[in-house]
Short mmCIF file of C-alpha atoms in Angstrom, two decimals:
data_model
loop_
_atom_site.label_atom_id
_atom_site.label_comp_id
_atom_site.label_asym_id
_atom_site.label_seq_id
_atom_site.Cartn_x
_atom_site.Cartn_y
_atom_site.Cartn_z
CA MET G 1388 57.00 102.64 219.55
CA THR G 1389 54.56 105.54 219.65
CA PRO G 1390 54.93 107.88 216.67
CA VAL G 1391 56.63 111.18 217.52
CA LEU G 1392 54.43 114.18 216.81
CA THR G 1393 57.27 116.56 215.95
CA GLU G 1394 58.48 114.14 213.28
CA LEU G 1395 55.15 114.22 211.42
CA THR G 1396 54.24 116.45 208.50
CA VAL G 1397 50.75 117.21 207.25
CA GLY G 1398 50.12 114.96 204.25
CA ASP G 1399 52.33 112.07 205.43
CA VAL G 1400 50.76 108.67 204.75
CA VAL G 1401 51.04 106.86 208.09
CA ALA G 1402 49.11 103.66 207.36
CA GLU G 1403 47.46 101.75 204.52
CA ALA G 1404 45.46 98.55 204.54
CA ASN G 1405 43.01 96.47 202.51
CA PHE G 1406 40.14 94.62 204.16
CA PRO G 1407 38.57 91.76 202.19
CA LEU G 1408 34.96 91.38 203.33
CA THR G 1409 32.70 88.41 202.73
CA ARG G 1410 29.12 87.69 203.74
CA ASP G 1411 30.68 85.85 206.71
CA SER G 1412 32.22 89.16 207.86
CA LEU G 1413 28.77 90.74 207.88
CA VAL G 1414 27.19 87.91 209.87
CA ARG G 1415 30.06 88.12 212.36
CA TYR G 1416 29.60 91.89 212.73
CA ALA G 1417 25.83 91.49 213.10
CA GLY G 1418 26.34 89.09 215.99
CA ALA G 1419 29.07 91.13 217.66
CA SER G 1420 27.25 94.45 217.38
CA GLY G 1421 23.64 93.36 217.74
CA ASP G 1422 22.67 95.04 214.44
CA PHE G 1423 20.50 92.37 212.81
CA ASN G 1424 19.01 94.51 210.05
CA ALA G 1425 18.30 91.93 207.33
CA ILE G 1426 19.65 94.18 204.53
CA HIS G 1427 23.07 93.06 205.76
CA TYR G 1428 22.48 89.35 205.11
CA ARG G 1429 19.45 88.89 202.81
CA ASP G 1430 19.53 89.99 199.17
CA ASP G 1431 15.74 89.80 198.85
CA VAL G 1432 15.24 92.19 201.77
CA ALA G 1433 17.95 94.55 200.47
CA GLN G 1434 16.33 94.53 197.01
CA SER G 1435 12.88 95.19 198.47
CA VAL G 1436 14.14 98.58 199.70
CA GLY G 1437 15.74 99.47 196.37
CA LEU G 1438 19.32 98.29 196.94
CA SER G 1439 21.13 96.08 194.44
CA GLY G 1440 21.91 93.55 197.15
CA VAL G 1441 23.39 92.98 200.60
CA LEU G 1442 25.60 95.79 201.86
CA ALA G 1443 28.06 96.00 204.74
CA HIS G 1444 26.97 97.71 207.96
CA GLY G 1445 28.20 101.30 207.83
CA MET G 1446 29.46 100.79 211.36
CA LEU G 1447 31.54 97.81 210.21
CA THR G 1448 33.22 99.97 207.58
CA MET G 1449 33.74 102.71 210.17
CA GLY G 1450 35.06 100.19 212.68
CA LEU G 1451 37.63 98.57 210.42
CA ALA G 1452 38.76 101.82 208.78
CA VAL G 1453 40.31 103.11 212.02
CA GLN G 1454 42.27 99.91 212.69
CA PRO G 1455 45.34 100.88 210.62
CA VAL G 1456 45.49 104.04 212.75
CA VAL G 1457 45.23 102.00 215.96
CA ASP G 1458 48.09 99.79 214.79
CA TRP G 1459 50.17 102.84 213.88
CA VAL G 1460 49.71 104.53 217.30
CA GLY G 1461 50.05 101.16 219.07
CA ASP G 1462 47.14 101.43 221.52
CA PRO G 1463 43.37 101.77 220.85
CA ALA G 1464 43.17 104.06 223.90
CA ARG G 1465 45.07 106.75 221.96
CA VAL G 1466 42.06 107.37 219.71
CA LEU G 1467 40.33 110.35 221.36
CA ASP G 1468 37.74 111.16 218.75
CA TYR G 1469 36.59 109.46 215.56
CA GLN G 1470 33.97 110.61 213.08
CA VAL G 1471 32.72 109.66 209.63
CA ARG G 1472 29.97 110.45 207.17
CA PHE G 1473 28.40 107.52 205.36
CA THR G 1474 28.39 108.49 201.69
CA ARG G 1475 28.17 105.26 199.63
CA PRO G 1476 27.21 101.67 200.37
CA VAL G 1477 29.70 98.79 200.25
CA PHE G 1478 27.94 96.00 198.38
CA VAL G 1479 29.29 92.59 199.34
CA ASP G 1480 28.92 90.04 196.54
CA VAL G 1481 27.96 86.56 197.72
CA ILE G 1482 30.88 84.98 195.83
CA GLU G 1483 33.41 87.76 195.25
CA GLY G 1484 32.94 89.62 198.53
CA ALA G 1485 34.21 93.22 198.60
CA THR G 1486 37.55 94.82 199.40
CA VAL G 1487 37.61 98.05 201.40
CA SER G 1488 40.85 100.05 201.13
CA VAL G 1489 42.06 102.54 203.71
CA VAL G 1490 44.76 105.20 203.39
CA ALA G 1491 45.52 107.22 206.54
CA LYS G 1492 47.24 110.60 206.23
CA VAL G 1493 48.21 113.28 208.71
CA GLY G 1494 45.55 115.98 208.38
CA ALA G 1495 46.56 118.37 211.16
CA ILE G 1496 49.01 118.59 214.03
CA ASP G 1497 48.34 120.25 217.40
CA LEU G 1498 51.68 120.36 219.21
CA GLU G 1499 50.25 122.03 222.31
CA ALA G 1500 47.57 119.36 222.84
CA HIS G 1501 49.90 116.53 221.63
CA VAL G 1502 47.22 115.49 219.17
CA ALA G 1503 47.35 114.58 215.48
CA ARG G 1504 44.29 114.51 213.27
CA ILE G 1505 44.47 111.57 210.89
CA ASP G 1506 42.33 111.78 207.78
CA LEU G 1507 41.14 108.51 206.26
CA THR G 1508 40.41 107.85 202.61
CA VAL G 1509 38.20 104.78 202.51
CA THR G 1510 37.33 103.31 199.13
CA PHE G 1511 35.45 100.41 197.60
CA ASN G 1512 35.57 99.76 193.84
CA GLY G 1513 37.55 102.97 193.38
CA ALA G 1514 34.96 105.26 195.00
CA THR G 1515 35.09 106.74 198.49
CA VAL G 1516 32.51 105.29 200.86
CA LEU G 1517 33.17 107.48 203.92
CA GLY G 1518 33.33 111.26 203.96
CA LYS G 1519 35.07 113.49 206.50
CA ALA G 1520 36.58 110.38 208.12
CA GLN G 1521 38.85 111.77 210.81
CA ALA G 1522 40.47 110.32 213.91
CA ARG G 1523 42.14 112.48 216.54
CA VAL G 1524 44.94 110.58 218.26
CA ASN G 1525 46.84 111.36 221.44
CA LEU G 1526 50.59 111.22 220.85
CA ALA G 1527 51.70 112.56 224.25
CA MET V 707 9.25 113.92 212.21
CA ASN V 708 8.07 115.93 215.19
CA PRO V 709 10.16 119.14 215.40
CA GLU V 710 9.39 119.32 219.13
CA LEU V 711 11.84 116.43 219.61
CA GLN V 712 14.66 118.99 219.46
CA GLY V 713 16.13 119.45 222.93
CA ARG V 714 14.37 116.41 224.37
CA VAL V 715 16.39 114.43 226.93
CA PHE V 716 15.44 110.81 227.47
CA PRO V 717 15.69 108.77 230.69
CA PRO V 718 18.99 106.86 231.04
CA VAL V 719 18.90 103.30 229.66
CA ALA V 720 19.73 100.27 231.83
CA PRO V 721 23.46 99.97 232.62
CA TYR V 722 25.60 97.98 230.17
CA LEU V 723 28.31 95.75 231.68
CA VAL V 724 31.27 95.46 229.29
CA GLY V 725 32.42 91.84 229.16
CA ARG V 726 35.94 90.77 228.19
CA GLU V 727 34.70 88.19 225.70
CA LYS V 728 32.33 90.75 224.17
CA VAL V 729 35.26 93.12 223.63
CA ARG V 730 37.21 90.29 221.98
CA GLU V 731 34.24 89.27 219.82
CA PHE V 732 33.64 92.85 218.68
CA SER V 733 37.37 93.30 218.06
CA ARG V 734 37.46 90.26 215.77
CA ALA V 735 34.39 91.56 213.92
CA VAL V 736 36.04 94.92 213.11
CA PHE V 737 39.43 93.37 212.23
CA ALA V 738 41.08 94.77 215.38
CA THR V 739 44.19 92.69 215.93
CA ASN V 740 46.02 94.79 218.52
CA PRO V 741 46.90 92.62 221.58
CA ILE V 742 45.50 95.38 223.85
CA ASN V 743 42.04 94.52 222.42
CA HIS V 744 42.42 90.80 223.18
CA ASP V 745 45.00 90.00 225.85
CA PRO V 746 44.50 91.25 229.45
CA GLU V 747 48.25 90.95 230.10
CA ALA V 748 49.10 93.14 227.11
CA ALA V 749 46.41 95.60 228.18
CA ARG V 750 47.76 95.75 231.74
CA ALA V 751 51.31 96.19 230.44
CA ALA V 752 50.01 99.26 228.57
CA GLY V 753 48.46 100.65 231.77
CA HIS V 754 44.84 99.51 231.36
CA HIS V 755 42.77 97.50 233.86
CA ASP V 756 41.65 94.98 231.23
CA VAL V 757 41.23 94.63 227.46
CA VAL V 758 40.39 97.92 225.71
CA ALA V 759 37.42 98.09 223.33
CA PRO V 760 37.89 99.33 219.75
CA PRO V 761 36.93 102.99 219.16
CA THR V 762 33.55 102.12 217.62
CA PHE V 763 32.47 99.70 220.39
CA ALA V 764 30.49 102.52 222.02
CA VAL V 765 27.83 101.97 219.35
CA VAL V 766 26.84 98.76 221.16
CA VAL V 767 26.10 100.81 224.29
CA GLN V 768 24.50 103.63 222.31
CA GLU V 769 22.13 101.30 220.45
CA ALA V 770 19.51 101.13 223.23
CA THR V 771 19.26 104.93 223.25
CA LEU V 772 18.61 105.08 219.49
CA ALA V 773 15.91 102.43 219.99
CA GLN V 774 14.30 104.81 222.52
CA LEU V 775 14.32 107.60 219.95
CA LEU V 776 12.79 105.48 217.19
CA ALA V 777 10.12 104.17 219.57
CA GLU V 778 9.13 107.60 220.93
CA PRO V 779 5.33 107.68 220.53
CA ASP V 780 5.15 111.30 219.34
CA GLY V 781 8.46 111.21 217.45
CA GLY V 782 6.98 110.43 214.06
CA ILE V 783 10.15 108.70 212.85
CA ASP V 784 9.45 105.95 210.32
CA PHE V 785 12.15 103.36 211.03
CA THR V 786 11.93 101.93 207.49
CA ARG V 787 13.00 105.31 206.05
CA VAL V 788 15.96 105.89 208.38
CA VAL V 789 19.49 105.98 206.95
CA HIS V 790 22.62 106.46 209.06
CA GLY V 791 24.17 109.76 207.95
CA ASP V 792 27.04 110.60 210.29
CA GLN V 793 28.62 109.02 213.34
CA ARG V 794 31.09 110.35 215.88
CA PHE V 795 32.63 109.15 219.13
CA SER V 796 34.38 111.57 221.51
CA TYR V 797 36.24 109.87 224.33
CA THR V 798 37.34 111.14 227.74
CA ARG V 799 38.83 107.71 228.43
CA PRO V 800 38.69 104.37 226.60
CA ILE V 801 36.08 101.68 227.31
CA VAL V 802 37.67 98.76 229.19
CA ALA V 803 36.24 95.33 230.08
CA GLY V 804 34.56 95.51 233.46
CA ASP V 805 33.10 98.99 232.90
CA GLU V 806 29.45 99.45 233.80
CA LEU V 807 28.21 102.11 231.42
CA THR V 808 25.02 104.14 231.41
CA ALA V 809 23.88 106.05 228.33
CA THR V 810 21.56 109.04 228.21
CA LEU V 811 20.14 110.36 224.96
CA ALA V 812 19.48 113.95 224.03
CA VAL V 813 18.15 115.15 220.67
CA THR V 814 20.37 118.10 219.83
CA SER V 815 19.14 119.05 216.39
CA ILE V 816 16.30 118.51 213.94
CA LYS V 817 16.65 119.84 210.40
CA SER V 818 14.86 119.57 207.09
CA LEU V 819 16.85 119.40 203.89
CA GLY V 820 15.35 118.90 200.44
CA GLY V 821 12.39 116.85 201.62
CA HIS V 822 14.46 114.79 204.04
CA SER V 823 14.67 115.26 207.79
CA MET V 824 17.86 114.97 209.79
CA VAL V 825 17.95 114.25 213.50
CA THR V 826 21.13 114.48 215.54
CA ALA V 827 21.10 112.33 218.66
CA GLU V 828 23.80 112.61 221.28
CA SER V 829 24.25 109.73 223.75
CA THR V 830 26.34 110.62 226.77
CA ILE V 831 27.93 107.52 228.28
CA VAL V 832 29.21 107.55 231.86
CA ASP V 833 30.79 104.91 234.10
CA ALA V 834 29.52 103.50 237.42
CA ALA V 835 31.00 106.49 239.25
CA GLY V 836 29.14 108.87 236.94
CA ALA V 837 32.33 110.03 235.19
CA HIS V 838 32.16 110.73 231.47
CA VAL V 839 33.62 108.02 229.21
CA VAL V 840 32.40 108.79 225.68
CA THR V 841 29.76 110.71 223.82
CA ALA V 842 28.32 108.96 220.76
CA ILE V 843 26.70 111.27 218.23
CA SER V 844 24.56 109.98 215.37
CA THR V 845 22.88 111.90 212.61
CA LEU V 846 20.01 109.92 211.15
CA VAL V 847 18.46 110.89 207.85
CA VAL V 848 14.77 110.18 207.48
CA ARG V 849 13.93 110.06 203.77
CA GLY V 850 10.86 111.96 202.69
CA ASP V 851 8.15 110.70 200.35
CA GLU V 852 9.47 109.79 196.92
#
């Protein structure tokens, strides 16, 4: 069932999810996306550019963060526009991995255009890792 | 970075053919579990020709245009100092398996901020008929000398 725009209120939490990432997740994303930057799979390379270790691809974090919204609206085609700012790295420990948490709230409602803006709070270790993370979804 | 890059439009990159298995592979990688991303029958039942790509899949098509920017001989962009600042995708219609997509890059803005440079690159992606599908916009931050 597609959510009904007139039943939404700004501030409503519409979806929440946790994504446990491991080094395997990063290798899988590297292969799927074609982004083979070694800072996403080699600690020595990450450390040589001043990072504490391997970090997730920003585009992996962006890609997974919108999935709770896709599941809520029921069809990936309903996502009209999606933007983020990359503000903090997600370091993925070789043993512990990393868990990225997503909370999706209604940020704005445009009844005329049948569009809701969903604002995402995306955190790792209690700190936000994406800024101005917003998806506009078609609820016509 | 060369400020004269602002406004530059690059030649279109070679067309990208969206494969069904590639959409599935990318979907698994971004934890997309919706059947419309994986199952052609579910996609068709929802009114699509084939499986629908996740919203960030356009980055795979955009990538070749960013490579053009970084390789521009007079661009002066040091790849080792580039950090991804912002990313946006604006869709006219979703990307579906079977699409043949062509991306064209334009540099829309060059700014300096506290010793760093910021370049905004807009890749306009159209289908085989030339109709707009999605525009992928990246802001890259090039760190200055430390």
